[in-house]
Structure formats: C-alpha cells, structure tokens
PDB file of C-alpha atoms and ligand atoms in Angstrom:
ATOM      1  CA  MET A   1     -30.751 -45.161  57.876  1.00 55.00           C
ATOM      2  CA  ARG A   2     -30.294 -44.636  54.137  1.00 57.00           C
ATOM      3  CA  LEU A   3     -29.490 -41.274  52.626  1.00 57.00           C
ATOM      4  CA  SER A   4     -31.882 -39.036  50.789  1.00 56.00           C
ATOM      5  CA  PHE A   5     -30.673 -37.154  47.722  1.00 50.00           C
ATOM      6  CA  SER A   6     -30.545 -33.899  49.706  1.00 50.00           C
ATOM      7  CA  THR A   7     -28.571 -35.281  52.655  1.00 51.00           C
ATOM      8  CA  ALA A   8     -26.148 -37.178  50.442  1.00 49.00           C
ATOM      9  CA  LEU A   9     -23.730 -34.269  50.213  1.00 50.00           C
ATOM     10  CA  GLU A  10     -23.696 -33.265  53.866  1.00 49.00           C
ATOM     11  CA  SER A  11     -20.281 -33.587  55.426  1.00 43.00           C
ATOM     12  CA  ARG A  12     -19.807 -35.788  58.452  1.00 47.00           C
ATOM     13  CA  LEU A  13     -17.359 -35.774  61.292  1.00 40.00           C
ATOM     14  CA  PRO A  14     -14.701 -38.481  61.227  1.00 48.00           C
ATOM     15  CA  THR A  15     -15.264 -41.389  63.553  1.00 50.00           C
ATOM     16  CA  ALA A  16     -12.744 -42.082  66.295  1.00 49.00           C
ATOM     17  CA  PRO A  17      -9.721 -43.829  64.785  1.00 49.00           C
ATOM     18  CA  ARG A  18      -9.271 -47.552  65.294  1.00 47.00           C
ATOM     19  CA  LYS A  19      -5.523 -47.693  65.072  1.00 49.00           C
ATOM     20  CA  ALA A  20      -5.252 -51.431  65.549  1.00 72.00           C
ATOM     21  CA  LEU A  21      -7.180 -52.522  62.465  1.00 88.00           C
ATOM     22  CA  ARG A  22      -6.798 -56.261  62.007  1.00 92.00           C
ATOM     23  CA  PRO A  23      -5.761 -57.626  58.593  1.00 94.00           C
ATOM     24  CA  GLY A  24      -8.419 -59.605  56.725  1.00 95.00           C
ATOM     25  CA  GLY A  25      -7.805 -62.625  54.516  1.00 96.00           C
ATOM     26  CA  ARG A  26      -8.243 -61.002  51.092  1.00 97.00           C
ATOM     27  CA  LYS A  27      -5.942 -59.132  48.730  1.00 97.00           C
ATOM     28  CA  ALA A  28      -7.864 -56.576  46.693  1.00 98.00           C
ATOM     29  CA  ARG A  29      -7.015 -55.528  43.177  1.00 98.00           C
ATOM     30  CA  VAL A  30      -7.188 -51.744  43.181  1.00 98.00           C
ATOM     31  CA  VAL A  31      -8.592 -50.119  40.032  1.00 98.00           C
ATOM     32  CA  ALA A  32      -8.418 -46.345  39.514  1.00 98.00           C
ATOM     33  CA  VAL A  33     -11.108 -44.994  37.177  1.00 98.00           C
ATOM     34  CA  ALA A  34      -9.558 -41.798  35.891  1.00 98.00           C
ATOM     35  CA  ALA A  35      -9.834 -39.222  33.109  1.00 97.00           C
ATOM     36  CA  GLN A  36      -8.760 -35.622  32.905  1.00 95.00           C
ATOM     37  CA  LYS A  37     -11.988 -34.553  31.239  1.00 95.00           C
ATOM     38  CA  GLY A  38     -15.251 -34.134  33.144  1.00 96.00           C
ATOM     39  CA  GLY A  39     -18.504 -35.908  32.339  1.00 97.00           C
ATOM     40  CA  VAL A  40     -17.015 -38.847  30.424  1.00 97.00           C
ATOM     41  CA  GLY A  41     -18.548 -41.555  32.618  1.00 98.00           C
ATOM     42  CA  LYS A  42     -15.979 -42.119  35.401  1.00 98.00           C
ATOM     43  CA  THR A  43     -18.540 -42.266  38.209  1.00 98.00           C
ATOM     44  CA  THR A  44     -21.137 -44.162  36.175  1.00 98.00           C
ATOM     45  CA  THR A  45     -18.502 -46.737  35.235  1.00 98.00           C
ATOM     46  CA  THR A  46     -17.197 -46.994  38.823  1.00 98.00           C
ATOM     47  CA  VAL A  47     -20.645 -47.486  40.323  1.00 98.00           C
ATOM     48  CA  CYS A  48     -21.836 -49.946  37.651  1.00 98.00           C
ATOM     49  CA  LEU A  49     -18.675 -52.079  37.867  1.00 98.00           C
ATOM     50  CA  ALA A  50     -18.801 -52.126  41.664  1.00 98.00           C
ATOM     51  CA  ALA A  51     -22.459 -53.189  41.673  1.00 98.00           C
ATOM     52  CA  ALA A  52     -21.865 -55.834  38.975  1.00 98.00           C
ATOM     53  CA  TRP A  53     -18.891 -57.364  40.791  1.00 98.00           C
ATOM     54  CA  ALA A  54     -20.822 -57.413  44.081  1.00 98.00           C
ATOM     55  CA  ARG A  55     -24.107 -58.723  42.603  1.00 98.00           C
ATOM     56  CA  PHE A  56     -23.004 -61.204  39.949  1.00 98.00           C
ATOM     57  CA  HIS A  57     -19.486 -62.314  40.880  1.00 98.00           C
ATOM     58  CA  GLY A  58     -19.720 -62.657  44.665  1.00 98.00           C
ATOM     59  CA  LYS A  59     -16.929 -60.116  45.185  1.00 98.00           C
ATOM     60  CA  ARG A  60     -16.537 -57.935  48.251  1.00 98.00           C
ATOM     61  CA  VAL A  61     -16.110 -54.469  46.772  1.00 98.00           C
ATOM     62  CA  LEU A  62     -15.157 -51.048  48.126  1.00 98.00           C
ATOM     63  CA  VAL A  63     -15.633 -47.787  46.214  1.00 98.00           C
ATOM     64  CA  VAL A  64     -13.358 -44.963  47.355  1.00 98.00           C
ATOM     65  CA  ASP A  65     -14.782 -41.599  46.298  1.00 98.00           C
ATOM     66  CA  LEU A  66     -11.765 -39.378  45.672  1.00 97.00           C
ATOM     67  CA  ASP A  67     -13.900 -36.643  44.110  1.00 97.00           C
ATOM     68  CA  PRO A  68     -15.056 -33.757  46.348  1.00 95.00           C
ATOM     69  CA  GLN A  69     -18.211 -33.659  44.171  1.00 95.00           C
ATOM     70  CA  ALA A  70     -19.199 -36.875  45.996  1.00 95.00           C
ATOM     71  CA  HIS A  71     -21.052 -38.289  43.010  1.00 97.00           C
ATOM     72  CA  VAL A  72     -20.698 -41.905  44.142  1.00 98.00           C
ATOM     73  CA  THR A  73     -23.007 -41.276  47.081  1.00 96.00           C
ATOM     74  CA  VAL A  74     -25.335 -39.157  44.967  1.00 96.00           C
ATOM     75  CA  ALA A  75     -25.619 -41.964  42.401  1.00 98.00           C
ATOM     76  CA  LEU A  76     -26.253 -44.590  45.094  1.00 97.00           C
ATOM     77  CA  CYS A  77     -28.064 -42.453  47.687  1.00 96.00           C
ATOM     78  CA  GLY A  78     -30.992 -44.865  47.837  1.00 96.00           C
ATOM     79  CA  MET A  79     -28.631 -47.681  48.829  1.00 97.00           C
ATOM     80  CA  VAL A  80     -25.874 -46.129  50.969  1.00 97.00           C
ATOM     81  CA  GLU A  81     -26.253 -46.264  54.750  1.00 96.00           C
ATOM     82  CA  ALA A  82     -25.457 -43.159  56.791  1.00 94.00           C
ATOM     83  CA  GLY A  83     -22.265 -43.208  58.853  1.00 94.00           C
ATOM     84  CA  GLY A  84     -18.578 -43.510  58.179  1.00 95.00           C
ATOM     85  CA  GLY A  85     -16.105 -40.650  58.311  1.00 96.00           C
ATOM     86  CA  ALA A  86     -14.013 -38.235  56.288  1.00 97.00           C
ATOM     87  CA  LEU A  87     -11.491 -39.615  53.786  1.00 98.00           C
ATOM     88  CA  SER A  88      -9.555 -36.339  53.955  1.00 96.00           C
ATOM     89  CA  GLU A  89      -8.819 -37.010  57.647  1.00 95.00           C
ATOM     90  CA  VAL A  90      -7.443 -40.439  56.796  1.00 96.00           C
ATOM     91  CA  LEU A  91      -5.300 -39.160  53.940  1.00 96.00           C
ATOM     92  CA  GLY A  92      -4.062 -36.325  56.129  1.00 93.00           C
ATOM     93  CA  ASP A  93      -2.456 -38.873  58.465  1.00 92.00           C
ATOM     94  CA  PRO A  94      -2.084 -42.212  56.657  1.00 93.00           C
ATOM     95  CA  ALA A  95       0.521 -43.462  59.130  1.00 91.00           C
ATOM     96  CA  ALA A  96      -2.182 -43.536  61.812  1.00 92.00           C
ATOM     97  CA  HIS A  97      -5.341 -44.219  59.833  1.00 95.00           C
ATOM     98  CA  GLU A  98      -6.749 -46.691  57.335  1.00 96.00           C
ATOM     99  CA  VAL A  99      -9.524 -46.104  54.810  1.00 97.00           C
ATOM    100  CA  GLU A 100     -11.396 -49.033  56.376  1.00 97.00           C
ATOM    101  CA  GLU A 101     -12.003 -46.887  59.484  1.00 95.00           C
ATOM    102  CA  ILE A 102     -14.346 -44.538  57.622  1.00 97.00           C
ATOM    103  CA  VAL A 103     -16.122 -46.909  55.228  1.00 97.00           C
ATOM    104  CA  THR A 104     -19.908 -47.204  55.253  1.00 97.00           C
ATOM    105  CA  SER A 105     -22.126 -50.055  54.079  1.00 97.00           C
ATOM    106  CA  THR A 106     -24.848 -50.234  51.451  1.00 98.00           C
ATOM    107  CA  ARG A 107     -28.022 -52.224  50.970  1.00 97.00           C
ATOM    108  CA  LEU A 108     -25.900 -54.757  49.015  1.00 97.00           C
ATOM    109  CA  ASP A 109     -24.138 -56.977  51.554  1.00 96.00           C
ATOM    110  CA  SER A 110     -20.818 -56.985  49.766  1.00 98.00           C
ATOM    111  CA  LEU A 111     -20.687 -53.379  48.508  1.00 98.00           C
ATOM    112  CA  PHE A 112     -19.098 -50.633  50.620  1.00 98.00           C
ATOM    113  CA  VAL A 113     -18.301 -46.965  49.920  1.00 98.00           C
ATOM    114  CA  THR A 114     -16.447 -44.066  51.472  1.00 98.00           C
ATOM    115  CA  PRO A 115     -18.881 -41.262  52.410  1.00 97.00           C
ATOM    116  CA  PRO A 116     -19.058 -37.861  50.689  1.00 96.00           C
ATOM    117  CA  ASP A 117     -16.254 -35.585  51.834  1.00 96.00           C
ATOM    118  CA  PRO A 118     -16.142 -31.934  50.717  1.00 92.00           C
ATOM    119  CA  GLY A 119     -12.936 -31.662  52.810  1.00 94.00           C
ATOM    120  CA  LEU A 120     -11.125 -33.342  49.904  1.00 95.00           C
ATOM    121  CA  ILE A 121     -10.959 -29.922  48.204  1.00 93.00           C
ATOM    122  CA  ARG A 122      -8.754 -28.526  50.974  1.00 92.00           C
ATOM    123  CA  LEU A 123      -6.731 -31.728  51.138  1.00 92.00           C
ATOM    124  CA  GLU A 124      -5.201 -30.998  47.700  1.00 83.00           C
ATOM    125  CA  ASP A 125      -3.486 -27.926  49.245  1.00 81.00           C
ATOM    126  CA  ARG A 126      -2.560 -29.684  52.469  1.00 83.00           C
ATOM    127  CA  LEU A 127      -0.922 -32.538  50.561  1.00 82.00           C
ATOM    128  CA  ALA A 128       1.035 -30.192  48.307  1.00 77.00           C
ATOM    129  CA  SER A 129       3.580 -29.322  50.993  1.00 76.00           C
ATOM    130  CA  ARG A 130       3.968 -32.819  52.410  1.00 77.00           C
ATOM    131  CA  LEU A 131       6.768 -35.343  51.841  1.00 76.00           C
ATOM    132  CA  GLY A 132       5.469 -38.583  50.324  1.00 82.00           C
ATOM    133  CA  LYS A 133       2.242 -36.808  49.373  1.00 91.00           C
ATOM    134  CA  GLU A 134       1.614 -39.050  46.369  1.00 95.00           C
ATOM    135  CA  ARG A 135       1.630 -42.183  48.520  1.00 96.00           C
ATOM    136  CA  ALA A 136      -0.964 -41.172  51.146  1.00 96.00           C
ATOM    137  CA  LEU A 137      -3.798 -43.292  49.704  1.00 97.00           C
ATOM    138  CA  ARG A 138      -1.523 -46.254  49.023  1.00 97.00           C
ATOM    139  CA  ARG A 139      -0.439 -46.226  52.691  1.00 96.00           C
ATOM    140  CA  ALA A 140      -4.010 -45.837  53.906  1.00 97.00           C
ATOM    141  CA  LEU A 141      -5.074 -48.922  51.908  1.00 98.00           C
ATOM    142  CA  GLU A 142      -2.285 -51.202  53.175  1.00 97.00           C
ATOM    143  CA  ILE A 143      -4.509 -53.127  55.614  1.00 97.00           C
ATOM    144  CA  THR A 144      -7.829 -52.073  54.062  1.00 98.00           C
ATOM    145  CA  ARG A 145      -7.067 -53.991  50.892  1.00 97.00           C
ATOM    146  CA  SER A 146      -6.940 -57.232  52.866  1.00 98.00           C
ATOM    147  CA  HIS A 147     -10.692 -56.804  53.564  1.00 98.00           C
ATOM    148  CA  TYR A 148     -11.863 -56.664  49.919  1.00 98.00           C
ATOM    149  CA  ASP A 149     -11.548 -58.481  46.603  1.00 98.00           C
ATOM    150  CA  LEU A 150     -11.750 -55.292  44.553  1.00 98.00           C
ATOM    151  CA  ILE A 151     -11.346 -51.613  45.348  1.00 99.00           C
ATOM    152  CA  LEU A 152     -12.473 -49.007  42.820  1.00 99.00           C
ATOM    153  CA  LEU A 153     -11.197 -45.426  43.030  1.00 98.00           C
ATOM    154  CA  ASP A 154     -13.483 -42.788  41.488  1.00 98.00           C
ATOM    155  CA  CYS A 155     -11.068 -39.977  40.584  1.00 98.00           C
ATOM    156  CA  PRO A 156     -11.933 -36.280  40.128  1.00 97.00           C
ATOM    157  CA  PRO A 157     -11.898 -34.726  36.624  1.00 96.00           C
ATOM    158  CA  ASN A 158      -8.328 -33.403  36.723  1.00 94.00           C
ATOM    159  CA  VAL A 159      -4.805 -34.700  37.167  1.00 93.00           C
ATOM    160  CA  GLY A 160      -4.150 -33.068  40.547  1.00 92.00           C
ATOM    161  CA  SER A 161      -2.789 -34.733  43.662  1.00 93.00           C
ATOM    162  CA  LEU A 162      -5.938 -36.760  44.400  1.00 95.00           C
ATOM    163  CA  THR A 163      -5.816 -38.406  40.981  1.00 96.00           C
ATOM    164  CA  VAL A 164      -2.054 -38.956  41.337  1.00 96.00           C
ATOM    165  CA  ASN A 165      -2.733 -40.561  44.737  1.00 97.00           C
ATOM    166  CA  GLY A 166      -5.284 -42.792  43.007  1.00 98.00           C
ATOM    167  CA  LEU A 167      -2.800 -43.853  40.326  1.00 98.00           C
ATOM    168  CA  VAL A 168      -0.036 -44.568  42.852  1.00 98.00           C
ATOM    169  CA  ALA A 169      -2.437 -46.633  45.004  1.00 98.00           C
ATOM    170  CA  ALA A 170      -3.828 -48.599  42.041  1.00 98.00           C
ATOM    171  CA  ASP A 171      -2.748 -51.841  40.406  1.00 98.00           C
ATOM    172  CA  HIS A 172      -4.697 -50.920  37.270  1.00 98.00           C
ATOM    173  CA  VAL A 173      -6.080 -47.763  35.688  1.00 98.00           C
ATOM    174  CA  LEU A 174      -9.255 -47.761  33.591  1.00 98.00           C
ATOM    175  CA  ILE A 175      -9.801 -44.701  31.407  1.00 98.00           C
ATOM    176  CA  PRO A 176     -13.360 -43.866  30.315  1.00 98.00           C
ATOM    177  CA  CYS A 177     -13.533 -41.697  27.223  1.00 97.00           C
ATOM    178  CA  ALA A 178     -16.749 -40.356  25.723  1.00 96.00           C
ATOM    179  CA  ALA A 179     -16.956 -40.951  21.990  1.00 94.00           C
ATOM    180  CA  THR A 180     -16.097 -37.371  21.028  1.00 92.00           C
ATOM    181  CA  ALA A 181     -12.938 -35.763  19.639  1.00 90.00           C
ATOM    182  CA  LEU A 182     -12.662 -33.456  22.674  1.00 91.00           C
ATOM    183  CA  ALA A 183     -12.756 -36.357  25.094  1.00 92.00           C
ATOM    184  CA  VAL A 184     -10.064 -38.220  23.123  1.00 93.00           C
ATOM    185  CA  SER A 185      -7.830 -35.144  23.228  1.00 89.00           C
ATOM    186  CA  GLY A 186      -8.252 -35.153  27.031  1.00 89.00           C
ATOM    187  CA  VAL A 187      -6.911 -38.716  27.267  1.00 95.00           C
ATOM    188  CA  GLY A 188      -3.424 -37.481  26.307  1.00 93.00           C
ATOM    189  CA  GLY A 189      -3.000 -35.486  29.526  1.00 93.00           C
ATOM    190  CA  LEU A 190      -3.880 -38.459  31.680  1.00 95.00           C
ATOM    191  CA  MET A 191      -1.619 -40.819  29.681  1.00 96.00           C
ATOM    192  CA  GLN A 192       1.257 -38.411  30.267  1.00 96.00           C
ATOM    193  CA  VAL A 193       0.640 -38.493  34.029  1.00 96.00           C
ATOM    194  CA  VAL A 194       0.352 -42.304  33.931  1.00 97.00           C
ATOM    195  CA  ASP A 195       3.783 -42.405  32.229  1.00 96.00           C
ATOM    196  CA  GLU A 196       5.234 -40.069  34.861  1.00 96.00           C
ATOM    197  CA  VAL A 197       3.781 -42.141  37.698  1.00 97.00           C
ATOM    198  CA  ARG A 198       5.204 -45.310  36.128  1.00 97.00           C
ATOM    199  CA  GLY A 199       8.589 -43.667  35.659  1.00 95.00           C
ATOM    200  CA  ASP A 200       8.957 -42.060  39.074  1.00 89.00           C
ATOM    201  CA  LEU A 201       6.720 -43.755  41.604  1.00 95.00           C
ATOM    202  CA  HIS A 202       4.971 -46.939  40.519  1.00 97.00           C
ATOM    203  CA  PRO A 203       6.459 -48.863  37.562  1.00 97.00           C
ATOM    204  CA  GLU A 204       3.931 -51.722  37.907  1.00 98.00           C
ATOM    205  CA  LEU A 205       0.879 -49.531  37.229  1.00 98.00           C
ATOM    206  CA  ASP A 206      -1.076 -51.349  34.513  1.00 98.00           C
ATOM    207  CA  VAL A 207      -3.351 -49.638  31.971  1.00 97.00           C
ATOM    208  CA  LEU A 208      -6.431 -51.901  31.783  1.00 98.00           C
ATOM    209  CA  GLY A 209      -7.599 -49.965  28.758  1.00 98.00           C
ATOM    210  CA  ILE A 210      -9.619 -47.093  27.371  1.00 98.00           C
ATOM    211  CA  LEU A 211     -13.378 -47.569  27.640  1.00 98.00           C
ATOM    212  CA  LEU A 212     -15.472 -45.777  25.026  1.00 97.00           C
ATOM    213  CA  THR A 213     -18.619 -44.455  26.705  1.00 98.00           C
ATOM    214  CA  GLN A 214     -21.770 -42.646  25.598  1.00 97.00           C
ATOM    215  CA  VAL A 215     -21.336 -44.144  22.121  1.00 97.00           C
ATOM    216  CA  ASP A 216     -24.217 -43.130  19.869  1.00 96.00           C
ATOM    217  CA  GLY A 217     -24.769 -45.990  17.425  1.00 93.00           C
ATOM    218  CA  ARG A 218     -26.283 -43.599  14.862  1.00 95.00           C
ATOM    219  CA  ASN A 219     -22.882 -41.913  14.366  1.00 92.00           C
ATOM    220  CA  GLY A 220     -21.059 -44.825  12.769  1.00 93.00           C
ATOM    221  CA  ARG A 221     -18.481 -42.716  10.913  1.00 94.00           C
ATOM    222  CA  THR A 222     -17.647 -40.546  13.905  1.00 93.00           C
ATOM    223  CA  ASN A 223     -17.312 -43.619  16.119  1.00 94.00           C
ATOM    224  CA  ALA A 224     -14.925 -45.274  13.657  1.00 95.00           C
ATOM    225  CA  ALA A 225     -12.862 -42.079  13.459  1.00 95.00           C
ATOM    226  CA  ILE A 226     -12.690 -41.895  17.273  1.00 95.00           C
ATOM    227  CA  SER A 227     -11.500 -45.520  17.478  1.00 95.00           C
ATOM    228  CA  ASP A 228      -8.831 -44.746  14.854  1.00 95.00           C
ATOM    229  CA  MET A 229      -7.706 -41.668  16.813  1.00 95.00           C
ATOM    230  CA  VAL A 230      -7.319 -43.722  19.991  1.00 96.00           C
ATOM    231  CA  THR A 231      -5.457 -46.640  18.409  1.00 95.00           C
ATOM    232  CA  GLY A 232      -3.339 -44.258  16.316  1.00 95.00           C
ATOM    233  CA  SER A 233      -2.196 -42.443  19.451  1.00 94.00           C
ATOM    234  CA  TRP A 234      -1.899 -45.210  22.058  1.00 94.00           C
ATOM    235  CA  GLY A 235      -1.989 -48.539  20.192  1.00 94.00           C
ATOM    236  CA  ASP A 236      -4.144 -51.491  21.117  1.00 94.00           C
ATOM    237  CA  VAL A 237      -5.712 -50.008  24.259  1.00 96.00           C
ATOM    238  CA  LEU A 238      -9.417 -49.928  23.393  1.00 97.00           C
ATOM    239  CA  LEU A 239     -11.430 -52.373  25.476  1.00 98.00           C
ATOM    240  CA  PRO A 240     -13.557 -54.871  23.503  1.00 97.00           C
ATOM    241  CA  VAL A 241     -16.722 -53.749  25.338  1.00 98.00           C
ATOM    242  CA  GLU A 242     -18.025 -50.220  24.796  1.00 97.00           C
ATOM    243  CA  ILE A 243     -20.909 -48.406  26.488  1.00 98.00           C
ATOM    244  CA  GLY A 244     -23.676 -46.894  24.370  1.00 98.00           C
ATOM    245  CA  VAL A 245     -25.861 -43.927  25.184  1.00 98.00           C
ATOM    246  CA  CYS A 246     -28.512 -45.298  27.553  1.00 98.00           C
ATOM    247  CA  ASN A 247     -31.007 -43.142  29.404  1.00 98.00           C
ATOM    248  CA  SER A 248     -31.527 -45.808  32.062  1.00 98.00           C
ATOM    249  CA  LEU A 249     -28.058 -44.961  33.434  1.00 98.00           C
ATOM    250  CA  PRO A 250     -28.825 -41.329  34.423  1.00 98.00           C
ATOM    251  CA  GLN A 251     -32.351 -42.352  35.423  1.00 98.00           C
ATOM    252  CA  ALA A 252     -31.008 -44.997  37.816  1.00 98.00           C
ATOM    253  CA  GLN A 253     -28.747 -42.344  39.368  1.00 98.00           C
ATOM    254  CA  LEU A 254     -31.756 -40.063  39.873  1.00 98.00           C
ATOM    255  CA  THR A 255     -33.411 -42.774  41.931  1.00 97.00           C
ATOM    256  CA  GLY A 256     -30.186 -43.466  43.820  1.00 98.00           C
ATOM    257  CA  ARG A 257     -30.074 -47.123  42.784  1.00 98.00           C
ATOM    258  CA  ASP A 258     -27.734 -49.140  40.589  1.00 98.00           C
ATOM    259  CA  VAL A 259     -28.851 -49.866  37.043  1.00 98.00           C
ATOM    260  CA  PHE A 260     -29.029 -53.637  37.649  1.00 98.00           C
ATOM    261  CA  GLU A 261     -31.859 -53.041  40.099  1.00 98.00           C
ATOM    262  CA  TYR A 262     -33.469 -50.072  38.324  1.00 98.00           C
ATOM    263  CA  ALA A 263     -33.430 -51.374  34.747  1.00 98.00           C
ATOM    264  CA  PRO A 264     -31.875 -54.854  34.638  1.00 98.00           C
ATOM    265  CA  SER A 265     -32.724 -55.459  30.988  1.00 98.00           C
ATOM    266  CA  SER A 266     -31.538 -52.084  29.708  1.00 98.00           C
ATOM    267  CA  ARG A 267     -28.681 -51.843  27.253  1.00 98.00           C
ATOM    268  CA  GLY A 268     -26.531 -50.078  29.858  1.00 98.00           C
ATOM    269  CA  ALA A 269     -27.042 -52.907  32.354  1.00 98.00           C
ATOM    270  CA  HIS A 270     -26.083 -55.538  29.756  1.00 98.00           C
ATOM    271  CA  GLN A 271     -23.022 -53.635  28.586  1.00 98.00           C
ATOM    272  CA  TYR A 272     -21.698 -52.864  32.065  1.00 98.00           C
ATOM    273  CA  ARG A 273     -22.287 -56.485  33.084  1.00 98.00           C
ATOM    274  CA  ALA A 274     -20.252 -57.608  30.076  1.00 98.00           C
ATOM    275  CA  LEU A 275     -17.539 -55.082  30.948  1.00 98.00           C
ATOM    276  CA  ALA A 276     -17.378 -56.335  34.546  1.00 98.00           C
ATOM    277  CA  ALA A 277     -16.795 -59.912  33.351  1.00 98.00           C
ATOM    278  CA  CYS A 278     -14.277 -58.791  30.728  1.00 98.00           C
ATOM    279  CA  LEU A 279     -12.201 -56.830  33.269  1.00 98.00           C
ATOM    280  CA  LEU A 280     -12.152 -59.664  35.817  1.00 98.00           C
ATOM    281  CA  ASP A 281     -10.734 -61.880  33.044  1.00 97.00           C
ATOM    282  CA  ALA A 282      -8.191 -59.245  32.058  1.00 96.00           C
ATOM    283  CA  MET A 283      -7.030 -58.869  35.685  1.00 96.00           C
ATOM    284  CA  GLY A 284      -7.144 -62.603  36.402  1.00 93.00           C
ATOM    285  CA  ALA A 285      -9.286 -61.715  39.440  1.00 89.00           C
TER     286      ALA A 285
HETATM  287  N1  ATP B   1     -23.712 -44.309  28.695  1.00 84.14           N
HETATM  288  C1  ATP B   1     -24.383 -43.236  29.120  1.00 84.14           C
HETATM  289  N2  ATP B   1     -25.550 -42.889  28.526  1.00 84.14           N
HETATM  290  C2  ATP B   1     -26.254 -41.790  28.932  1.00 84.14           C
HETATM  291  N3  ATP B   1     -25.858 -40.973  29.922  1.00 84.14           N
HETATM  292  C3  ATP B   1     -24.699 -41.275  30.551  1.00 84.14           C
HETATM  293  C4  ATP B   1     -23.914 -42.409  30.188  1.00 84.14           C
HETATM  294  N4  ATP B   1     -22.816 -42.451  30.982  1.00 84.14           N
HETATM  295  C5  ATP B   1     -22.924 -41.395  31.807  1.00 84.14           C
HETATM  296  N5  ATP B   1     -24.042 -40.690  31.562  1.00 84.14           N
HETATM  297  C6  ATP B   1     -24.489 -39.473  32.223  1.00 84.14           C
HETATM  298  O1  ATP B   1     -23.541 -38.465  31.907  1.00 84.14           O
HETATM  299  C7  ATP B   1     -23.291 -37.636  33.045  1.00 84.14           C
HETATM  300  C8  ATP B   1     -21.787 -37.693  33.386  1.00 84.14           C
HETATM  301  O2  ATP B   1     -21.470 -39.017  33.767  1.00 84.14           O
HETATM  302  P1  ATP B   1     -20.530 -39.283  35.014  1.00 84.14           P
HETATM  303  O3  ATP B   1     -20.944 -38.472  36.193  1.00 84.14           O
HETATM  304  O4  ATP B   1     -20.428 -40.745  35.187  1.00 84.14           O
HETATM  305  O5  ATP B   1     -19.154 -38.715  34.437  1.00 84.14           O
HETATM  306  P2  ATP B   1     -17.837 -38.323  35.247  1.00 84.14           P
HETATM  307  O6  ATP B   1     -16.710 -38.509  34.298  1.00 84.14           O
HETATM  308  O7  ATP B   1     -17.777 -39.064  36.516  1.00 84.14           O
HETATM  309  O8  ATP B   1     -18.101 -36.780  35.541  1.00 84.14           O
HETATM  310  P3  ATP B   1     -17.210 -35.831  36.506  1.00 84.14           P
HETATM  311  O9  ATP B   1     -16.008 -35.518  35.701  1.00 84.14           O
HETATM  312  O10 ATP B   1     -18.092 -34.655  36.784  1.00 84.14           O
HETATM  313  O11 ATP B   1     -16.882 -36.623  37.725  1.00 84.14           O
HETATM  314  C9  ATP B   1     -24.171 -38.165  34.156  1.00 84.14           C
HETATM  315  O12 ATP B   1     -25.365 -37.439  34.181  1.00 84.14           O
HETATM  316  C10 ATP B   1     -24.458 -39.608  33.735  1.00 84.14           C
HETATM  317  O13 ATP B   1     -25.692 -40.076  34.220  1.00 84.14           O
HETATM  318 MG1   MG B   2     -17.500 -38.353  38.477  1.00 84.14          MG
END
C-alpha cells in the first residue's frame, strides 16, 4: 500500500528487531546533505539524487530521513510503501539495532527510505546525555551499509545532534546553498561544525562541495556576487553543476513523485541528472 499525502506524516510503531542482520555484499558511500539554513533545497537535492542514482546508474540507494519534518516521505508519498519502523528507536539503541531493520521500499526497485518519525524530535534530548551520542547513526549503519551502493542522509535545518550524527556517519557532506546572501552566511555555521567533527571525531569527512540551488538566471550580477562570496570564504568548493529555479521540482513533490517521472524534460530534471553523474565521478563510486 502506498502512502497518501495525509497519511505520510503519521508515526508508526517500530517493527520487532532483527538482531542478527546478515551482511550484504556492498559497501555504500554515505553522503550527508546538510545546511544550517532552512529551505535551501536539502530535501529536494536528496530525493532527486537518490532517484537519479537508482533510475539511471543502477545503484541500490537508501535515503535516511534525519529530519522530524519527514519531508522525504512527503516528497515521495506517491512512491513510498507503507511499513518500516521508527529511526529514533534504532538510534536510541544502536548496539542492538540497525537502520536496515526499519527501512521501507518504494515503487522503484532499488530505492529505499526510512519512514517518517516525529520521535526524532525527542531523540535530540535523549541523545544529549548519552556517551558516544555523536556515533549512534554511524554504529546503526555498520551492517546496513553493506546492503546499498549509496546512502543519502537528509539532515534537519540546524546543527544539532541529528546533523552531527549525520556528519559523523558520512563519508562525504554535500552542502546546498540557495543563491542568496542570507543562505551563504548560513554556510559558515555548518562549515565550523564540519571542522569540529573533522578535528574531534571523524578526520576523513570529505566536503563534496557547495551546491548553489534556486539560482534565478535573471539575476546575473547577484549570482556572480554569491559565487565570489563562497569562493572568497571557502576556496574552490563550488560544484560545477548548479540548480536553477524550476517549478517542476515543487510540483513533482506535490504529486509525491520524483521529478524524473513527473517532468523528465524539465530543467530541474536535467540539472539534477547532471549533478548525480558529477558526484559519482567525484566520489569514484
Ligand atoms: N530549484 C528549485 N526551484 C524551485 N523550487 C525549489 C527548488 N528547490 C527547492 N524548491 C522548493 O523550495 C522549498 C524548500 O526546498 P526543500 O524542502 O528541498 O529545502 P530544505 O533545505 O530541505 O528545507 P528544510 O530546511 O525545511 O528541510 C520546497 O517547496 C521545494 O519544492
Ligand atoms: Mg528538508
């Protein structure tokens, strides 16, 4: 049974744990899609990349929705099957549970997602007092990652413990940034946390790059100034592909389908397809 828009946000009970999860034969690259600022295209980028890698590159892909807003399931509600369990339960006891236990499937054979979980809001507090709290997701992906080629983590719009868990679990971080001065100023906070995570917890964390999103081609001067601001602050981190304003992207989300099905010849579909290929090259995946 697929989800309707209205049922997409209902919470579900966790399934019974399968403690003896068998390792698979894959070794996923884990990509955190993170930004401190809200509304800059994290979820849109996560969902489009996941669909592109599953549809066009034959990859087995998992999207982990770390955001209590549960926008991954909202955006794909016409494709996600009901079922699965609560990520917060897994992260509350990562020694006993794996993310794979609560995953649900989609209409695309090789695309899987974690279900919506409003319990993630309370998890931030529960994690705060726990030893090793930053490593909960990393531990809970230890076996899960052997079942996928790529795992995307859709992070919430802040740099709290869920985002830190995402960064510690990831091999790479991708930072969407809307083409506005306010969004660029928000990148600094995340870069600081990335530096702290690299210094204290995970030195190998790789910054894939900053992705300019919602670029309005009519604002050539502003766009050039934004690019200068980014390179002036963080060097050569801008990805060669950028995403323009494209109404087909929000429209696809309204129908609960990915843009490659909803509007395959739209600008957004072409640009995200190019980005998907570019990132696979950059990761050697
Ligand atoms: N390139 C684009 N062109 C037009 N609209 C876009 C584009 N990218 C994203 N949007 C729309 O902008 C809104 C915010 O995008 P999205 O939800 O992906 O951002 P987010 O960073 O995940 O937000 P949040 O911080 O709330 O999680 C959505 O309505 C989405 O459909
Ligand atoms: Mg989001």
